[in-house]
Amino acid sequence: MSDLLVLDRAATLAALDPRRLMAAVAEALVAVANGTASAPPRIAAFAPDGLLGAMPGYVPGLGLAAKLVSVFGDPGHPGRSSHRGVVVLFDAEDGRPLAILDAEPVTAWRTAASATHSALALAGPGPVVVVGTGAQARAQVALLAALGPDAPVTVAGRDPAAVRATAALHPAGRPADGIEAAVRAAATVYCCTGATRPVLERGWLAPGTHVSSVGGSHGHELDAATIRDAALFTEWPGAAATQPPSGAHELQGLPPDREVTLLGSVLAGAAPGSRSPDLLTVFKSTGHAALDVAAAYVAHGTATGRFG
């Protein structure tokens, strides 16, 4: 293991090339949808104040990796949580460990990439709002800035100073005065919080709004009425079919005939996206090991110069 590459947080983040990450995450989402990715439901051990999750996965063409990640609340910032751990990339042919990466930027940026793909596939034109100011919201704003620095993004949250700091990560970022007013004016809402109860209300969402909800590891981020009225999209079938921590809190107990479409099927052209300009759409993310594989593949390739 003398040739094992070890990247700390800064080096991992620097190696997550945004456009290559978007391409790899799209490939992983399609692989999940067509059944060629291999990844069991996430398991977790629960401590009094958090959990430790394990997520192995394989994606053809991208590789084999596993993540150990802890999810703990931040006592100094109620409503926020940290995601800390490691991602280990293995050689898919002989099983050799190739790299150890910091899991926090991997998790934040691969999640932001899947959320962005949902908006590109499902959202109509109009104002973009990011709700939240923690690590996931900052990664979302930073990725949007890298992909479209001239496209305005509004940031909303409870802490005005944190809102301003998060908005400053985007050249066209704008701080909002409040969450409700920003959401009411939005065409796309990225909800990136550590909520344990809903932070959005159905009545705030105009017809045709797209909501990408990637938070809610500890509870519901969206209310029941939003889930009831929306066309639902996820990364993998278990988001609705399994219980937390692998499944989404908001998707538990759906009627048996309720349709939940895989985002990878939309990206592959095998399933339609938004069927009407007035249709409310929700992408509910739980995270998936295939996305960690995609991010580890990009980071390792960038750091070793494989991409040129």
CSV table of C-alpha atoms in Angstrom, one decimal:
chain,number,residue,atom,x,y,z
A,1,MET,CA,0.0,0.0,0.0
A,2,SER,CA,3.0,2.3,-0.3
A,3,ASP,CA,1.5,3.8,-3.4
A,4,LEU,CA,-1.8,4.6,-1.7
A,5,LEU,CA,-2.9,8.2,-2.4
A,6,VAL,CA,-4.2,10.1,0.6
A,7,LEU,CA,-6.0,13.4,0.1
A,8,ASP,CA,-7.0,15.7,3.0
A,9,ARG,CA,-10.0,17.9,2.8
A,10,ALA,CA,-8.4,20.7,0.9
A,11,ALA,CA,-6.7,18.3,-1.6
A,12,THR,CA,-10.0,16.3,-2.1
A,13,LEU,CA,-11.9,19.5,-2.8
A,14,ALA,CA,-9.3,20.8,-5.2
A,15,ALA,CA,-9.5,17.5,-7.1
A,16,LEU,CA,-13.3,17.6,-7.6
A,17,ASP,CA,-13.3,19.2,-11.0
A,18,PRO,CA,-16.9,20.5,-11.4
A,19,ARG,CA,-17.6,19.6,-15.0
A,20,ARG,CA,-16.0,16.2,-14.8
A,21,LEU,CA,-17.9,15.6,-11.6
A,22,MET,CA,-21.2,16.5,-13.3
A,23,ALA,CA,-20.4,14.0,-16.1
A,24,ALA,CA,-19.4,11.2,-13.7
A,25,VAL,CA,-22.5,11.7,-11.5
A,26,ALA,CA,-24.8,11.6,-14.5
A,27,GLU,CA,-23.1,8.3,-15.5
A,28,ALA,CA,-23.6,6.9,-12.0
A,29,LEU,CA,-27.3,8.0,-11.8
A,30,VAL,CA,-27.9,6.3,-15.2
A,31,ALA,CA,-26.1,3.1,-14.0
A,32,VAL,CA,-28.3,3.1,-10.9
A,33,ALA,CA,-31.4,3.4,-13.0
A,34,ASN,CA,-30.5,0.7,-15.5
A,35,GLY,CA,-29.4,-1.7,-12.8
A,36,THR,CA,-25.7,-1.9,-13.7
A,37,ALA,CA,-24.4,-0.3,-10.5
A,38,SER,CA,-24.0,-2.5,-7.4
A,39,ALA,CA,-24.6,-0.9,-4.1
A,40,PRO,CA,-26.5,-2.3,-1.1
A,41,PRO,CA,-28.8,0.0,1.0
A,42,ARG,CA,-26.8,2.1,3.5
A,43,ILE,CA,-26.4,0.7,6.9
A,44,ALA,CA,-25.7,2.7,10.1
A,45,ALA,CA,-24.6,2.3,13.7
A,46,PHE,CA,-26.4,4.8,15.9
A,47,ALA,CA,-24.7,6.7,18.7
A,48,PRO,CA,-26.5,9.0,21.2
A,49,ASP,CA,-25.8,12.1,19.2
A,50,GLY,CA,-25.4,10.8,15.6
A,51,LEU,CA,-24.8,7.9,13.3
A,52,LEU,CA,-22.0,6.2,11.4
A,53,GLY,CA,-23.0,5.0,8.0
A,54,ALA,CA,-21.3,2.6,5.6
A,55,MET,CA,-21.8,2.8,1.8
A,56,PRO,CA,-19.9,0.5,-0.6
A,57,GLY,CA,-20.6,0.7,-4.3
A,58,TYR,CA,-19.4,-0.3,-7.8
A,59,VAL,CA,-20.2,1.6,-11.1
A,60,PRO,CA,-18.9,0.1,-14.4
A,61,GLY,CA,-16.4,2.4,-15.9
A,62,LEU,CA,-16.0,4.5,-12.7
A,63,GLY,CA,-14.8,2.0,-10.2
A,64,LEU,CA,-15.2,0.5,-6.7
A,65,ALA,CA,-15.4,2.5,-3.5
A,66,ALA,CA,-16.7,2.6,0.0
A,67,LYS,CA,-17.6,5.4,2.3
A,68,LEU,CA,-17.6,5.5,6.1
A,69,VAL,CA,-19.3,8.7,7.2
A,70,SER,CA,-20.5,10.1,10.5
A,71,VAL,CA,-23.6,12.4,10.6
A,72,PHE,CA,-23.8,14.4,13.8
A,73,GLY,CA,-25.7,17.5,14.8
A,74,ASP,CA,-23.7,20.7,15.4
A,75,PRO,CA,-24.4,21.8,19.0
A,76,GLY,CA,-23.2,25.3,18.1
A,77,HIS,CA,-25.5,25.7,15.2
A,78,PRO,CA,-29.0,24.1,15.8
A,79,GLY,CA,-30.5,22.7,12.7
A,80,ARG,CA,-27.1,21.9,11.1
A,81,SER,CA,-25.2,18.7,10.9
A,82,SER,CA,-21.7,17.6,9.9
A,83,HIS,CA,-20.8,14.7,7.6
A,84,ARG,CA,-17.3,13.5,8.4
A,85,GLY,CA,-15.4,10.4,7.3
A,86,VAL,CA,-13.4,8.8,4.5
A,87,VAL,CA,-14.0,7.4,1.0
A,88,VAL,CA,-11.7,4.6,-0.1
A,89,LEU,CA,-11.3,4.0,-3.8
A,90,PHE,CA,-10.2,0.5,-4.8
A,91,ASP,CA,-8.9,-1.0,-8.1
A,92,ALA,CA,-12.0,-2.7,-9.6
A,93,GLU,CA,-9.9,-5.4,-11.2
A,94,ASP,CA,-7.6,-6.6,-8.4
A,95,GLY,CA,-9.1,-4.9,-5.3
A,96,ARG,CA,-6.0,-2.8,-4.4
A,97,PRO,CA,-6.8,0.3,-2.4
A,98,LEU,CA,-5.9,3.3,-4.6
A,99,ALA,CA,-6.9,6.4,-2.6
A,100,ILE,CA,-8.3,7.6,0.7
A,101,LEU,CA,-10.3,10.8,0.3
A,102,ASP,CA,-12.0,13.2,2.8
A,103,ALA,CA,-15.7,12.3,2.8
A,104,GLU,CA,-17.0,15.7,3.6
A,105,PRO,CA,-16.3,17.4,0.3
A,106,VAL,CA,-17.0,14.2,-1.6
A,107,THR,CA,-20.5,14.0,0.0
A,108,ALA,CA,-21.3,17.7,-0.4
A,109,TRP,CA,-20.2,18.0,-4.0
A,110,ARG,CA,-21.6,14.7,-5.4
A,111,THR,CA,-24.9,15.6,-3.7
A,112,ALA,CA,-24.8,19.1,-5.2
A,113,ALA,CA,-24.1,17.5,-8.6
A,114,SER,CA,-27.1,15.2,-8.5
A,115,ALA,CA,-29.3,18.1,-7.3
A,116,THR,CA,-28.1,20.2,-10.2
A,117,HIS,CA,-28.8,17.4,-12.6
A,118,SER,CA,-32.4,17.3,-11.3
A,119,ALA,CA,-32.9,21.0,-11.9
A,120,LEU,CA,-31.3,20.8,-15.4
A,121,ALA,CA,-33.7,18.0,-16.3
A,122,LEU,CA,-36.9,19.1,-14.5
A,123,ALA,CA,-36.9,22.8,-13.8
A,124,GLY,CA,-38.3,25.6,-16.0
A,125,PRO,CA,-36.7,29.0,-16.4
A,126,GLY,CA,-36.8,31.5,-13.6
A,127,PRO,CA,-35.2,32.5,-10.3
A,128,VAL,CA,-33.0,30.0,-8.4
A,129,VAL,CA,-33.0,29.9,-4.6
A,130,VAL,CA,-30.8,27.9,-2.3
A,131,VAL,CA,-32.2,27.4,1.2
A,132,GLY,CA,-29.6,26.8,3.8
A,133,THR,CA,-26.1,28.1,4.8
A,134,GLY,CA,-24.3,24.9,6.0
A,135,ALA,CA,-21.7,22.8,4.2
A,136,GLN,CA,-24.2,21.3,1.7
A,137,ALA,CA,-25.7,24.7,0.8
A,138,ARG,CA,-22.2,26.2,0.4
A,139,ALA,CA,-21.2,23.3,-1.9
A,140,GLN,CA,-24.4,23.8,-3.9
A,141,VAL,CA,-23.8,27.5,-4.4
A,142,ALA,CA,-20.1,27.0,-5.2
A,143,LEU,CA,-21.0,24.3,-7.9
A,144,LEU,CA,-23.6,26.6,-9.5
A,145,ALA,CA,-21.0,29.4,-9.5
A,146,ALA,CA,-18.5,27.1,-11.3
A,147,LEU,CA,-21.1,26.0,-13.9
A,148,GLY,CA,-22.8,29.3,-14.5
A,149,PRO,CA,-21.1,32.3,-12.8
A,150,ASP,CA,-23.4,34.8,-14.5
A,151,ALA,CA,-26.7,33.1,-13.6
A,152,PRO,CA,-28.1,34.8,-10.5
A,153,VAL,CA,-28.7,32.7,-7.3
A,154,THR,CA,-30.5,33.8,-4.2
A,155,VAL,CA,-29.6,32.4,-0.8
A,156,ALA,CA,-32.1,32.2,2.0
A,157,GLY,CA,-31.7,31.1,5.6
A,158,ARG,CA,-32.2,31.9,9.2
A,159,ASP,CA,-28.9,33.6,10.0
A,160,PRO,CA,-28.4,36.8,8.0
A,161,ALA,CA,-24.6,36.8,8.3
A,162,ALA,CA,-24.4,33.2,7.2
A,163,VAL,CA,-26.8,34.0,4.3
A,164,ARG,CA,-24.5,36.8,3.1
A,165,ALA,CA,-21.4,34.7,3.4
A,166,THR,CA,-22.9,31.8,1.4
A,167,ALA,CA,-24.3,34.2,-1.3
A,168,ALA,CA,-20.8,35.7,-1.6
A,169,LEU,CA,-19.5,32.3,-2.9
A,170,HIS,CA,-21.3,33.0,-6.2
A,171,PRO,CA,-20.4,36.0,-8.4
A,172,ALA,CA,-24.1,36.6,-9.0
A,173,GLY,CA,-25.2,35.5,-5.5
A,174,ARG,CA,-27.8,37.5,-3.7
A,175,PRO,CA,-28.8,37.3,0.0
A,176,ALA,CA,-32.6,37.1,0.7
A,177,ASP,CA,-34.4,38.8,3.5
A,178,GLY,CA,-36.4,35.7,4.4
A,179,ILE,CA,-37.0,32.1,3.3
A,180,GLU,CA,-40.7,32.4,2.5
A,181,ALA,CA,-40.5,35.4,0.2
A,182,ALA,CA,-37.5,33.9,-1.7
A,183,VAL,CA,-39.2,30.6,-2.2
A,184,ARG,CA,-42.5,32.2,-3.4
A,185,ALA,CA,-40.6,33.9,-6.2
A,186,ALA,CA,-38.5,30.9,-7.2
A,187,ALA,CA,-38.7,28.5,-10.2
A,188,THR,CA,-36.1,26.2,-8.7
A,189,VAL,CA,-35.5,25.7,-5.0
A,190,TYR,CA,-32.5,23.8,-3.7
A,191,CYS,CA,-33.3,22.8,-0.1
A,192,CYS,CA,-30.0,22.1,1.7
A,193,THR,CA,-30.6,22.1,5.4
A,194,GLY,CA,-30.2,19.9,8.5
A,195,ALA,CA,-33.9,20.1,9.2
A,196,THR,CA,-35.7,17.8,11.5
A,197,ARG,CA,-39.1,19.3,10.5
A,198,PRO,CA,-40.3,20.9,7.2
A,199,VAL,CA,-38.7,24.2,6.2
A,200,LEU,CA,-40.9,24.7,3.2
A,201,GLU,CA,-44.7,24.9,2.9
A,202,ARG,CA,-46.7,23.8,0.0
A,203,GLY,CA,-48.5,27.1,-0.2
A,204,TRP,CA,-45.2,28.9,-0.9
A,205,LEU,CA,-44.5,26.9,-4.1
A,206,ALA,CA,-45.9,28.4,-7.4
A,207,PRO,CA,-47.1,26.1,-10.1
A,208,GLY,CA,-44.2,24.5,-12.0
A,209,THR,CA,-41.7,25.0,-9.3
A,210,HIS,CA,-38.9,22.4,-9.0
A,211,VAL,CA,-37.7,21.5,-5.5
A,212,SER,CA,-34.5,19.6,-5.0
A,213,SER,CA,-34.4,18.5,-1.4
A,214,VAL,CA,-31.1,17.0,-0.3
A,215,GLY,CA,-31.2,17.6,3.4
A,216,GLY,CA,-33.3,16.0,6.1
A,217,SER,CA,-31.0,13.3,7.3
A,218,HIS,CA,-32.5,13.7,10.8
A,219,GLY,CA,-36.1,14.3,9.8
A,220,HIS,CA,-38.5,15.8,7.2
A,221,GLU,CA,-37.3,18.7,5.2
A,222,LEU,CA,-40.5,19.0,3.1
A,223,ASP,CA,-44.1,19.0,4.2
A,224,ALA,CA,-46.6,16.2,3.4
A,225,ALA,CA,-48.6,18.5,1.2
A,226,THR,CA,-45.6,19.2,-1.1
A,227,ILE,CA,-45.0,15.4,-1.4
A,228,ARG,CA,-48.7,14.8,-2.0
A,229,ASP,CA,-48.9,17.3,-4.9
A,230,ALA,CA,-45.6,16.8,-6.6
A,231,ALA,CA,-44.2,14.4,-9.3
A,232,LEU,CA,-41.5,12.6,-7.3
A,233,PHE,CA,-38.0,11.8,-8.5
A,234,THR,CA,-35.2,10.0,-6.6
A,235,GLU,CA,-31.7,8.6,-7.1
A,236,TRP,CA,-32.6,5.0,-6.4
A,237,PRO,CA,-35.8,2.9,-5.6
A,238,GLY,CA,-34.8,2.5,-1.9
A,239,ALA,CA,-35.4,6.2,-1.3
A,240,ALA,CA,-39.1,5.3,-1.0
A,241,ALA,CA,-38.9,1.5,-0.4
A,242,THR,CA,-36.5,1.5,2.6
A,243,GLN,CA,-36.6,3.1,6.0
A,244,PRO,CA,-34.2,5.8,7.1
A,245,PRO,CA,-31.2,6.1,7.2
A,246,SER,CA,-31.1,4.6,3.7
A,247,GLY,CA,-34.6,5.9,2.7
A,248,ALA,CA,-36.0,9.4,2.8
A,249,HIS,CA,-38.2,10.4,5.8
A,250,GLU,CA,-40.6,12.2,3.5
A,251,LEU,CA,-41.2,9.2,1.2
A,252,GLN,CA,-42.2,6.7,3.9
A,253,GLY,CA,-45.7,5.3,3.7
A,254,LEU,CA,-46.4,6.4,0.1
A,255,PRO,CA,-49.5,4.7,-1.5
A,256,PRO,CA,-48.5,1.5,-3.3
A,257,ASP,CA,-49.5,2.9,-6.7
A,258,ARG,CA,-47.6,6.2,-6.2
A,259,GLU,CA,-45.1,6.7,-9.0
A,260,VAL,CA,-41.5,7.6,-8.0
A,261,THR,CA,-39.2,8.1,-11.1
A,262,LEU,CA,-35.5,7.6,-11.0
A,263,LEU,CA,-33.5,10.6,-12.1
A,264,GLY,CA,-31.1,8.4,-14.0
A,265,SER,CA,-34.0,7.2,-16.1
A,266,VAL,CA,-34.8,10.8,-17.0
A,267,LEU,CA,-31.2,11.5,-17.9
A,268,ALA,CA,-31.0,8.4,-20.0
A,269,GLY,CA,-34.2,9.4,-21.9
A,270,ALA,CA,-36.1,6.3,-20.7
A,271,ALA,CA,-38.6,8.3,-18.6
A,272,PRO,CA,-40.2,11.7,-19.0
A,273,GLY,CA,-39.3,14.6,-16.7
A,274,SER,CA,-41.8,17.4,-16.1
A,275,ARG,CA,-44.9,16.7,-18.1
A,276,SER,CA,-46.5,20.1,-17.7
A,277,PRO,CA,-45.3,23.7,-17.2
A,278,ASP,CA,-47.6,23.8,-14.1
A,279,LEU,CA,-46.4,20.5,-12.6
A,280,LEU,CA,-44.7,20.7,-9.2
A,281,THR,CA,-41.6,18.4,-9.2
A,282,VAL,CA,-39.6,17.2,-6.3
A,283,PHE,CA,-36.2,15.5,-6.4
A,284,LYS,CA,-35.7,13.9,-3.0
A,285,SER,CA,-32.1,12.9,-2.5
A,286,THR,CA,-30.9,10.4,0.1
A,287,GLY,CA,-27.4,10.0,-1.3
A,288,HIS,CA,-26.2,6.9,-2.9
A,289,ALA,CA,-22.9,5.0,-2.9
A,290,ALA,CA,-22.7,5.2,-6.7
A,291,LEU,CA,-22.3,8.9,-6.5
A,292,ASP,CA,-19.4,8.5,-4.0
A,293,VAL,CA,-17.8,6.2,-6.6
A,294,ALA,CA,-18.2,8.9,-9.3
A,295,ALA,CA,-16.7,11.6,-7.1
A,296,ALA,CA,-13.8,9.4,-6.0
A,297,TYR,CA,-13.1,8.5,-9.6
A,298,VAL,CA,-12.9,12.2,-10.6
A,299,ALA,CA,-10.8,13.2,-7.6
A,300,HIS,CA,-8.3,10.3,-8.1
A,301,GLY,CA,-8.1,11.0,-11.8
A,302,THR,CA,-7.5,14.7,-11.3
A,303,ALA,CA,-5.0,14.3,-8.5
A,304,THR,CA,-2.9,11.7,-10.5
A,305,GLY,CA,-3.1,13.6,-13.8
A,306,ARG,CA,-5.0,10.8,-15.5
A,307,PHE,CA,-7.3,13.2,-17.2
A,308,GLY,CA,-4.4,15.3,-18.7
